[in-house]
Coordinates of N, CA and C in Angstrom, one line a residue:
X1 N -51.4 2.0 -105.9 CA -51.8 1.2 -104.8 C -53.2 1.6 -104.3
X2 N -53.9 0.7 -104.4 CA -55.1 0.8 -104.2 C -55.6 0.8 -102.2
X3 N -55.8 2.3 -101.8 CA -56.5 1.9 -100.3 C -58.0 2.0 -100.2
X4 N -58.7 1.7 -101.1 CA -60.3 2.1 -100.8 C -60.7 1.6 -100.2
X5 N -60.3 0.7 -99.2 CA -61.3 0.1 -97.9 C -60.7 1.2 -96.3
X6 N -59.7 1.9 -96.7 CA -59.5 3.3 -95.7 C -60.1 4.0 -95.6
X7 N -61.5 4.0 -96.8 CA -62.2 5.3 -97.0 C -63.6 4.8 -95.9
X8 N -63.4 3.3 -95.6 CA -64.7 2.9 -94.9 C -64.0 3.1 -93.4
X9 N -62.9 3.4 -93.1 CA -62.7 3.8 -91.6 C -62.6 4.9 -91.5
X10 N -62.9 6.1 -92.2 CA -63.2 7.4 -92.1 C -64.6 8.1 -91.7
X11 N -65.1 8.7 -91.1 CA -66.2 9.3 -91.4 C -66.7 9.8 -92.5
X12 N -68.4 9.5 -93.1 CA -68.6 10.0 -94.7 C -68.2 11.7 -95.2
X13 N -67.1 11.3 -96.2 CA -66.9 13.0 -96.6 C -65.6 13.3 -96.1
X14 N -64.5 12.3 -95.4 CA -63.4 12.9 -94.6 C -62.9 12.0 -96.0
X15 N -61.7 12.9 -96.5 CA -60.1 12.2 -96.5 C -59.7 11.6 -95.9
X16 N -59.2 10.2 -96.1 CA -58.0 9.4 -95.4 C -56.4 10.1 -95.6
X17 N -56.4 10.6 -96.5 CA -55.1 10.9 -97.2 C -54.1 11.4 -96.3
X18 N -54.7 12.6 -95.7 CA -53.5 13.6 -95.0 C -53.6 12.8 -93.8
X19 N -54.4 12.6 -93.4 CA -54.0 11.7 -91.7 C -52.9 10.4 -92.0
X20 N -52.8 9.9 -92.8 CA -51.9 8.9 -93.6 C -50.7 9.4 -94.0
X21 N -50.7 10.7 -94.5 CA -48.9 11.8 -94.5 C -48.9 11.5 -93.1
X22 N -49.8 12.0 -92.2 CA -49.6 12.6 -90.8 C -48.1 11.6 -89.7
X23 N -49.4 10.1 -90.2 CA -49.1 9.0 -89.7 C -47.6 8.6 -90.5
X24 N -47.4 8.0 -91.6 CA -46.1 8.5 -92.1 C -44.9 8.7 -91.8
X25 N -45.2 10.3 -91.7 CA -43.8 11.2 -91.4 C -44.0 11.3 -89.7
X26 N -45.0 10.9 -89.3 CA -44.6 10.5 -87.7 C -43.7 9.2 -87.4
X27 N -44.1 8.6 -88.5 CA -43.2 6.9 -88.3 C -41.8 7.3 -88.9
X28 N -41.8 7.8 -89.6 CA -40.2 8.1 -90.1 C -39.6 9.1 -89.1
X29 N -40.1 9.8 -88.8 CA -39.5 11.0 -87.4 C -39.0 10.0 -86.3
X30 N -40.4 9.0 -85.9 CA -39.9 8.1 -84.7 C -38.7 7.6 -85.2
X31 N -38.9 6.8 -86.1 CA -37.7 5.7 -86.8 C -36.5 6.3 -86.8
X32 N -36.2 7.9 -87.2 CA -34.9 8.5 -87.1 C -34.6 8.7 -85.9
X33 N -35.7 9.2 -85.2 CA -35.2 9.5 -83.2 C -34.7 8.2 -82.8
X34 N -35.5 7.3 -83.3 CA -34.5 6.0 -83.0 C -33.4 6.1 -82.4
X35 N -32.4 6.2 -83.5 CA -31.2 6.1 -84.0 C -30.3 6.7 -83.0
X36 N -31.3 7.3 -82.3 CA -30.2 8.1 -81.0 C -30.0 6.6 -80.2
X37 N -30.4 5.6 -80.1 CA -29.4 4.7 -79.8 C -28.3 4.4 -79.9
X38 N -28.0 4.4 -81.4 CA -26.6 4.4 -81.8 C -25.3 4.7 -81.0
X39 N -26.0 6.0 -81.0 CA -24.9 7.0 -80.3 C -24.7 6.7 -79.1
X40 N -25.5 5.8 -77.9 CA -25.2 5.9 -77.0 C -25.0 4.3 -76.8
X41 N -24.9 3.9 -77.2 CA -24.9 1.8 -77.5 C -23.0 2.3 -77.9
X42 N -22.8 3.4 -79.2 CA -21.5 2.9 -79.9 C -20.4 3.7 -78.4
X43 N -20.9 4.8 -77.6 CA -20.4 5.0 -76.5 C -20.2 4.4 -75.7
X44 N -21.1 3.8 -75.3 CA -20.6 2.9 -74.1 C -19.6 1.9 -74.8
X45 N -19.8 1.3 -75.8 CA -18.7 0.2 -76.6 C -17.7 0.6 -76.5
X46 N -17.5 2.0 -76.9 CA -16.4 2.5 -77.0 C -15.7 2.7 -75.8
X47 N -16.3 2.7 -74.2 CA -16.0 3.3 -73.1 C -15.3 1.7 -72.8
X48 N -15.6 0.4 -73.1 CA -15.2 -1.0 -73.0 C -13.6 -1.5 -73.2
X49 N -12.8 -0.2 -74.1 CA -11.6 -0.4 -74.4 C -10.6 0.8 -74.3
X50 N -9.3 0.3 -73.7 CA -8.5 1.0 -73.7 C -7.8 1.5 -75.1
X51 N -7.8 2.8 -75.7 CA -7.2 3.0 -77.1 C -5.4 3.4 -77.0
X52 N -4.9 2.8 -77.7 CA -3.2 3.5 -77.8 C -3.2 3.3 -79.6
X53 N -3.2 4.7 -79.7 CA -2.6 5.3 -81.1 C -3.5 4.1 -82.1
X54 N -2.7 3.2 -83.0 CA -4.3 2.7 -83.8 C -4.9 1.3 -82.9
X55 N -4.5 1.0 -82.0 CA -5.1 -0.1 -81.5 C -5.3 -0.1 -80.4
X56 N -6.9 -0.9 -80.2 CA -7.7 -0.9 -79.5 C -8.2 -2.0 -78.2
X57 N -7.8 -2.2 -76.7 CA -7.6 -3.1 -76.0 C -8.7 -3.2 -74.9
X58 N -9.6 -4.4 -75.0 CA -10.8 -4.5 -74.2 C -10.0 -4.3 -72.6
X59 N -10.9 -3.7 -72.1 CA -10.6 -3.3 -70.6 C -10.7 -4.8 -70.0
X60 N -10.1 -5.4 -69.1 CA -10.4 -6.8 -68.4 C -11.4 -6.5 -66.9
X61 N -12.9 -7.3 -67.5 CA -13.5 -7.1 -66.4 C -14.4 -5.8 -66.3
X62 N -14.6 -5.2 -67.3 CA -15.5 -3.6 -67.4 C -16.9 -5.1 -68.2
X63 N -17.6 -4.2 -67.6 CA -19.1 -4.7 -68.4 C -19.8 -3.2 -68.8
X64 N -20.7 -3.4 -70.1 CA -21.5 -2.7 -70.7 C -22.5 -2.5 -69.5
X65 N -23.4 -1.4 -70.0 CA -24.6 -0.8 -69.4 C -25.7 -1.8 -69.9
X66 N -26.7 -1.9 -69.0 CA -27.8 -2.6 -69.6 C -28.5 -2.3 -70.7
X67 N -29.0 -3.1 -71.4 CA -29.7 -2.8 -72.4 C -30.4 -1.2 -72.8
X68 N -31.6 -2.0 -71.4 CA -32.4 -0.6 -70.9 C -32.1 0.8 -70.9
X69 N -30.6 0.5 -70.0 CA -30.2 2.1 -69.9 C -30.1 2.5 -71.1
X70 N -29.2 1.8 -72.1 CA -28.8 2.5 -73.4 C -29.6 2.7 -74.3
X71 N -30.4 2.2 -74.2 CA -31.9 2.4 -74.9 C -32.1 3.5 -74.5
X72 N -32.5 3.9 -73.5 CA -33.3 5.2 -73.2 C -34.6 5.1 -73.7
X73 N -34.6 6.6 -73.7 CA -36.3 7.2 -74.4 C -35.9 7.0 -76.1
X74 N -35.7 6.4 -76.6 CA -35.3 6.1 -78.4 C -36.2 5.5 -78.5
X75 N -37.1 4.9 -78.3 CA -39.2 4.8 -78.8 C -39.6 5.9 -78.4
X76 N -39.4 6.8 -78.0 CA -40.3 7.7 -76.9 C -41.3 7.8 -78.3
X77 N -40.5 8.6 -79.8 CA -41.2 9.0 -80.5 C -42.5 8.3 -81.6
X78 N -42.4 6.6 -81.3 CA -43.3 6.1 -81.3 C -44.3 6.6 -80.5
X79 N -44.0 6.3 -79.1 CA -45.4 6.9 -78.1 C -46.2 7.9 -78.4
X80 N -45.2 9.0 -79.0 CA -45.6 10.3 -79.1 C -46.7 10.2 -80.2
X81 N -46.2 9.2 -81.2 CA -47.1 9.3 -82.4 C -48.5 8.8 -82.2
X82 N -48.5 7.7 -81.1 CA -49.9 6.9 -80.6 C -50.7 7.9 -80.1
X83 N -50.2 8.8 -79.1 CA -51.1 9.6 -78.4 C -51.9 10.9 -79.2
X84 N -50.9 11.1 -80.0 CA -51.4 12.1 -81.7 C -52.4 11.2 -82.0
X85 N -51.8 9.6 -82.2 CA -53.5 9.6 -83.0 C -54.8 9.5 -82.4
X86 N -54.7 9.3 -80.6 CA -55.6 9.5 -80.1 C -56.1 10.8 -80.0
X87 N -55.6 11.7 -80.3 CA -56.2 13.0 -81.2 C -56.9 12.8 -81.9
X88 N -56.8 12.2 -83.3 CA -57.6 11.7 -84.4 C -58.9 11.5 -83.9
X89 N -59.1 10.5 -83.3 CA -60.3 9.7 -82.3 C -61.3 11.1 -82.5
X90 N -60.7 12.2 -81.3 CA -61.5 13.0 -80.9 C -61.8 14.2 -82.1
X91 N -60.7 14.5 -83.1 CA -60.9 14.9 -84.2 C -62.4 14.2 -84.7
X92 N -62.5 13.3 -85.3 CA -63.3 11.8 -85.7 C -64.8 12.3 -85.4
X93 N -64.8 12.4 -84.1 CA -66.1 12.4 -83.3 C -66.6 14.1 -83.8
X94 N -65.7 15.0 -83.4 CA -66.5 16.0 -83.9 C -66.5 16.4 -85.5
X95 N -66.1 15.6 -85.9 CA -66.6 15.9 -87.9 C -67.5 16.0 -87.7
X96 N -68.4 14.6 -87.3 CA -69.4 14.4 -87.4 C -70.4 14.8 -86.9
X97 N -70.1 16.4 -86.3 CA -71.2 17.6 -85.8 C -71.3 18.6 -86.4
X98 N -70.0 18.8 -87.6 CA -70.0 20.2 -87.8 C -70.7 20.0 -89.6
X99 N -71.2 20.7 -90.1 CA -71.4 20.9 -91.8 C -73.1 20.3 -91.3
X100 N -72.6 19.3 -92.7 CA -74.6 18.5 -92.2 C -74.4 17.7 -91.5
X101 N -74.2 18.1 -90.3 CA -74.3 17.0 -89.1 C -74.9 15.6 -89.3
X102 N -73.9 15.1 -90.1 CA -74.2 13.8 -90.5 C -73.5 12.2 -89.1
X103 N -74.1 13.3 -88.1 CA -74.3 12.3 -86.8 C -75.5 11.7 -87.4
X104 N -76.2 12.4 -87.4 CA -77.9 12.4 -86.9 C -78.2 11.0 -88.3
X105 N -77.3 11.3 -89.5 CA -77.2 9.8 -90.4 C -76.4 8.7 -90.2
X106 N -75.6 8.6 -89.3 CA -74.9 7.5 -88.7 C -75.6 7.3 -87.8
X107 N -76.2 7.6 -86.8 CA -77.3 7.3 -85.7 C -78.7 6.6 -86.1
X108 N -79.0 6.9 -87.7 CA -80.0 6.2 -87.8 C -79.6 5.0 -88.5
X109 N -78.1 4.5 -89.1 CA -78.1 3.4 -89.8 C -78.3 2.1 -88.8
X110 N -78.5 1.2 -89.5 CA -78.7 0.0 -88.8 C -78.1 -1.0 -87.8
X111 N -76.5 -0.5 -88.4 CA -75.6 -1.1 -87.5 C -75.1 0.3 -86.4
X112 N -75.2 -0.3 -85.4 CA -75.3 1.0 -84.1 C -73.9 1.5 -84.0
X113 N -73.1 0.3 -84.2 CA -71.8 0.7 -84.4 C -70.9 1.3 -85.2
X114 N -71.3 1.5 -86.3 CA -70.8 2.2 -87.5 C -70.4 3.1 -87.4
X115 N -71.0 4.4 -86.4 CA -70.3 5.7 -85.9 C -69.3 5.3 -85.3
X116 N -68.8 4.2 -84.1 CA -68.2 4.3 -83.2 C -66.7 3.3 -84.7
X117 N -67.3 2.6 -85.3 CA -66.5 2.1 -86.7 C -65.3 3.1 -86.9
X118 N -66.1 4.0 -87.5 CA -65.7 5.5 -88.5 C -65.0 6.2 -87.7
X119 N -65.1 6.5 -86.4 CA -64.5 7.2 -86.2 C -63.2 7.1 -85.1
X120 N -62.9 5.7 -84.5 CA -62.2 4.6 -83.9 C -60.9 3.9 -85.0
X121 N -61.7 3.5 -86.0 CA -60.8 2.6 -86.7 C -59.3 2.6 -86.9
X122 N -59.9 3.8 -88.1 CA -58.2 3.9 -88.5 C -56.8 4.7 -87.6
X123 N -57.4 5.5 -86.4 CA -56.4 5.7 -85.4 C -56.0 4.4 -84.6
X124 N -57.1 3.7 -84.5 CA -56.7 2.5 -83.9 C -55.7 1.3 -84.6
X125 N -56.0 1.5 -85.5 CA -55.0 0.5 -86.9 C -53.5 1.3 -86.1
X126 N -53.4 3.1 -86.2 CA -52.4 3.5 -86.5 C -51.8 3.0 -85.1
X127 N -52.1 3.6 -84.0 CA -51.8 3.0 -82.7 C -51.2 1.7 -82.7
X128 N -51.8 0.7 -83.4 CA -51.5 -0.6 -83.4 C -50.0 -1.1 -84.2
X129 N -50.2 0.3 -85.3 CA -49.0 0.2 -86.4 C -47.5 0.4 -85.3
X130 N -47.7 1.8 -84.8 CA -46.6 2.4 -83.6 C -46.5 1.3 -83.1
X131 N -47.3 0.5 -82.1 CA -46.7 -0.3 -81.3 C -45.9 -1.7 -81.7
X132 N -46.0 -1.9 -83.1 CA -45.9 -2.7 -84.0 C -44.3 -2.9 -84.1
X133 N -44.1 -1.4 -84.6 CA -43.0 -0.7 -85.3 C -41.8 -0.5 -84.2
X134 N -42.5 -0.2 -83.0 CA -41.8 -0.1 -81.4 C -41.1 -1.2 -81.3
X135 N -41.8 -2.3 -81.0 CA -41.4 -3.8 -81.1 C -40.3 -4.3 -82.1
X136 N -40.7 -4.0 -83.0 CA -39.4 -4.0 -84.0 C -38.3 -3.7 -83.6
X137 N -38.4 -2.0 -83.9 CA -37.1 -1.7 -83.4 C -36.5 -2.0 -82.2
X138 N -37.0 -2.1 -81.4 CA -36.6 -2.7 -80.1 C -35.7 -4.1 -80.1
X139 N -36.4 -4.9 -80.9 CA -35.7 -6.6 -81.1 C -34.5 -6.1 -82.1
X140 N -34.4 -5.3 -83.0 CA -33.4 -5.2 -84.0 C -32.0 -4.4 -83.2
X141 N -32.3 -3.6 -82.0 CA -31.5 -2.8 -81.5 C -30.8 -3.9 -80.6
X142 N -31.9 -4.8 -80.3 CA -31.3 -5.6 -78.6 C -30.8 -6.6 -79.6
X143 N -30.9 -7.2 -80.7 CA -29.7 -7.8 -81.7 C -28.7 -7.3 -82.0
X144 N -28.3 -5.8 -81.6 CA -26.9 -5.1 -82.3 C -26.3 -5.3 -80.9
X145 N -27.1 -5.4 -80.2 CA -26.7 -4.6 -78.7 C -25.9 -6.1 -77.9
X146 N -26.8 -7.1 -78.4 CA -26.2 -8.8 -78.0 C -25.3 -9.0 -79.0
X147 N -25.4 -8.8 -80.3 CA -23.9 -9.7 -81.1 C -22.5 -8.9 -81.5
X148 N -23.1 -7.3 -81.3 CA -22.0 -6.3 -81.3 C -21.2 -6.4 -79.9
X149 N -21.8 -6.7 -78.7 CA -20.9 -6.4 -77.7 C -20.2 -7.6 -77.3
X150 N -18.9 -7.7 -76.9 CA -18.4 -9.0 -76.9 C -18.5 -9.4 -75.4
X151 N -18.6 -11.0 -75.6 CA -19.5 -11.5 -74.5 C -19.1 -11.5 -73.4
X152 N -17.8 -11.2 -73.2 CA -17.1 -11.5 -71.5 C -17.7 -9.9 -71.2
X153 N -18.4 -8.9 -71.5 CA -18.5 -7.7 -71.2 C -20.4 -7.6 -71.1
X154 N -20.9 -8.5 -71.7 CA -22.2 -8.7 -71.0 C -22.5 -9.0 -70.1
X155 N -23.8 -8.1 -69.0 CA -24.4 -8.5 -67.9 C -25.3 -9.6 -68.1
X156 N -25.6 -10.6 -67.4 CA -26.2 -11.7 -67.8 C -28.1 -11.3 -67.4
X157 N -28.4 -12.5 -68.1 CA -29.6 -11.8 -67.8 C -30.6 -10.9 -68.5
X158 N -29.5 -10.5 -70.1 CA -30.6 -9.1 -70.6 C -31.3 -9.8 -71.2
X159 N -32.1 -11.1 -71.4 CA -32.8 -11.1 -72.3 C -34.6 -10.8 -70.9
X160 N -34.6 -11.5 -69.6 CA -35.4 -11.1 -69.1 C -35.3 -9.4 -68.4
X161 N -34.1 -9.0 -68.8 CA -34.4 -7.4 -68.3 C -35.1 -6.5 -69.4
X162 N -34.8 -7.4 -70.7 CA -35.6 -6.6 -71.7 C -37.1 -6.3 -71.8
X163 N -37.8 -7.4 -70.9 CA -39.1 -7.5 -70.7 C -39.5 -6.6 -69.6
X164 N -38.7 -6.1 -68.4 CA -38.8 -5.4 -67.8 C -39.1 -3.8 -68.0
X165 N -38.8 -3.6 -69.5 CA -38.5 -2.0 -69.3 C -39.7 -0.9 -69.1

């Protein structure tokens, strides 16, 4: 798989590479913290029915928790990953003072913005990816959370409280 146009949102002389593990194994970390939804979506479900020995009887009149609540912080670790890359940024900016201060050759190229290019871009892509990825999971959870719970036990309303969170 070819990324050679990564190497133009780097500063000259940086690897793309390990910032790209970085980014990565932050999205799979988030993606697994996720999952701590589960646990607290299949609890409340579970809190919806009276159990006797193997069978299971919806309570009449209990409703689930809002979406929101059961959601929780389960993106938190998306966010976490954005603000890391806003690290990057400032990583970015000081490359380009230390060794041969190859500020002083980005300051003279033609396009003025090419420093602010190099060293903006690809945390900004990644930032963009997180919130991307947030959104996803978010619609894929609030689909488990609407067709798994049975309807006489929904609060009405979650599709605009989802907007709210």
């Amino acid at each position: 798989m070819k990324m050679d146009f990564l190497k133009k949102l780097v500063p000259p002389g940086m690897e793309y590479k390990p910032e790209l593990r970085f980014y990565i194994t932050g999205l799979i970390c988030a993606g697994l913290y996720s999952l701590s939804f589960f646990v607290r979506y299949f609890d409340a479900r579970y809190a919806l029915y009276e159990h006797y020995d193997y069978k299971s009887v919806l309570i009449e009149g209990v409703k689930i928790a809002d979406f929101g609540g059961i959601l929780g912080y389960a993106l938190v670790g998306f966010a976490l990953l954005a603000v890391c890359m806003l690290g990057f940024i400032v990583y970015h900016y000081l490359y380009y003072r230390q060794g041969s201060k190859s500020i002083y050759l980005m300051k003279r190229l033609p396009s003025k913005l090419e420093l602010h290019k190099r060293a903006i871009a690809l945390p900004m892509l990644a930032i963009l990816g997180c919130l991307v990825a947030a959104l996803i999971v978010m619609l894929l959870y609030f689909a488990v959370y609407m067709l798994a719970t049975p309807k006489q036990c929904l609060l009405p309303n979650q599709w605009q409280k989802l907007w709210r969170l």
